[in-house]
CSV table of C-alpha atoms in Angstrom, one decimal:
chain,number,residue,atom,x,y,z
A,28,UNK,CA,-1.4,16.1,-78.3
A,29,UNK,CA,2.5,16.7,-79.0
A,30,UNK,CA,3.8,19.6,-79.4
A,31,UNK,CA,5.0,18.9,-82.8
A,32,UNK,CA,1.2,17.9,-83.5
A,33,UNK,CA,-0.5,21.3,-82.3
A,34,UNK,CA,2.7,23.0,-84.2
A,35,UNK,CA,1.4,21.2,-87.4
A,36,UNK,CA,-2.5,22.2,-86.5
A,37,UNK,CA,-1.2,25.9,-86.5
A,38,UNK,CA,0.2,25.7,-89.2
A,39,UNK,CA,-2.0,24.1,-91.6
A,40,UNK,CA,-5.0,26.4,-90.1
A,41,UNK,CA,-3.0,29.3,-91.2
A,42,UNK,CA,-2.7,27.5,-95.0
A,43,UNK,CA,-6.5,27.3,-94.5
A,44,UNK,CA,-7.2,30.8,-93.5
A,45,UNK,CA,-4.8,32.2,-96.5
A,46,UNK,CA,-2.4,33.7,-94.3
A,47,UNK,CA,0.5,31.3,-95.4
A,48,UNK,CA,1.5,29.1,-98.4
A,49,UNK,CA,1.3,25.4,-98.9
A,50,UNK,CA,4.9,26.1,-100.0
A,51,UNK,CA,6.2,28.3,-96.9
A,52,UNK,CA,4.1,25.7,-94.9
A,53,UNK,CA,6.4,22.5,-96.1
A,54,UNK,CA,9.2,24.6,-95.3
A,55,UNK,CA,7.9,25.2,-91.6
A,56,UNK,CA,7.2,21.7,-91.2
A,57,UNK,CA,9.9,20.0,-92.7
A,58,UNK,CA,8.0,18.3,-95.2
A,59,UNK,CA,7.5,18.5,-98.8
A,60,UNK,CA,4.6,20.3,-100.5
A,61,UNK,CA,3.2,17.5,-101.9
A,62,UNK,CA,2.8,15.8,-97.5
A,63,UNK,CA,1.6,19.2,-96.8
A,64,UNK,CA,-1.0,19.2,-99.0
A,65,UNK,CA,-2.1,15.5,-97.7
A,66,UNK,CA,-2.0,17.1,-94.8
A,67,UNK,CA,-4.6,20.0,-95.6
A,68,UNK,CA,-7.1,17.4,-97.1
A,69,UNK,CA,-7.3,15.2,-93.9
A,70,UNK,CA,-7.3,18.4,-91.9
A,71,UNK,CA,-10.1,19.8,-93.6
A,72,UNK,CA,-12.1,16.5,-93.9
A,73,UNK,CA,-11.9,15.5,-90.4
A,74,UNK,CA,-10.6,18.5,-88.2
A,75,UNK,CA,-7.6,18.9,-85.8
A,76,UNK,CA,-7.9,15.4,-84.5
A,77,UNK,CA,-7.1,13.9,-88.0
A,78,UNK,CA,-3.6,15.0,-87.5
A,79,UNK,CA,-3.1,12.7,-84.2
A,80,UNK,CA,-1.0,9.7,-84.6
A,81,UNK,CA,-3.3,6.8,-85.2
A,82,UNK,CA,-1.6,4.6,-83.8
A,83,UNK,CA,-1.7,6.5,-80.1
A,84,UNK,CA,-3.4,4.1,-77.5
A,85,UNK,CA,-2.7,1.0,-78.7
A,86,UNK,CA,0.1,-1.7,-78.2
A,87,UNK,CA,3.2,-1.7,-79.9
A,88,UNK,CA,4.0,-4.2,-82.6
A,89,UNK,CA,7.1,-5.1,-81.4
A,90,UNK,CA,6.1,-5.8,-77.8
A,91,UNK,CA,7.3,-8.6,-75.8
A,92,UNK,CA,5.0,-11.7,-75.4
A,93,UNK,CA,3.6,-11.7,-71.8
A,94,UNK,CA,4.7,-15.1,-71.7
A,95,UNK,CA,8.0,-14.7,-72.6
A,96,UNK,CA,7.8,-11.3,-70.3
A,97,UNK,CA,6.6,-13.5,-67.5
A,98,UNK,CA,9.2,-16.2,-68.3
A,99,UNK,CA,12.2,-13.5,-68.1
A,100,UNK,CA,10.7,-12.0,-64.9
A,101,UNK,CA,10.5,-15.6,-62.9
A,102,UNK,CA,14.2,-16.1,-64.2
A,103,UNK,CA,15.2,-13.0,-62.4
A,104,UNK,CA,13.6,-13.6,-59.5
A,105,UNK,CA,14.5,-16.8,-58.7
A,106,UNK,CA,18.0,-15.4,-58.9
């Protein structure tokens, strides 16, 4: 995990535990109350790893075609 994902983990935890605010939390964070608290229910649903980006392990959307990748790379090498 990122740092800035095990920063969020602590933080929410403490928001769990009572030993901070949803309020003071956002402020931590950088985010509003209302993503802090969309935060807490998918934390507390699923556990730490529900904070992870979802979209970790997989391909981007804007990659290159291998084709095209392919194409560019026999280009270059022929010169």
């Amino acid at each position: 995990m990122s740092e800035r994902e095990l920063n969020r983990i602590e933080v929410l935890s403490d928001v769990v535990q009572g030993r901070m605010s949803a309020v003071a939390a956002a402020s931590v964070l950088g985010l509003s109350r209302r993503q802090v608290h969309r935060l807490l229910k998918t934390f507390q649903a699923d556990g730490p790893a529900a904070i992870r980006h979802k979209a970790r392990g997989r391909p981007s959307n804007n990659r290159i075609d291998p084709a095209v990748r392919e194409f560019a790379l026999t280009l270059i090498r022929e010169r």
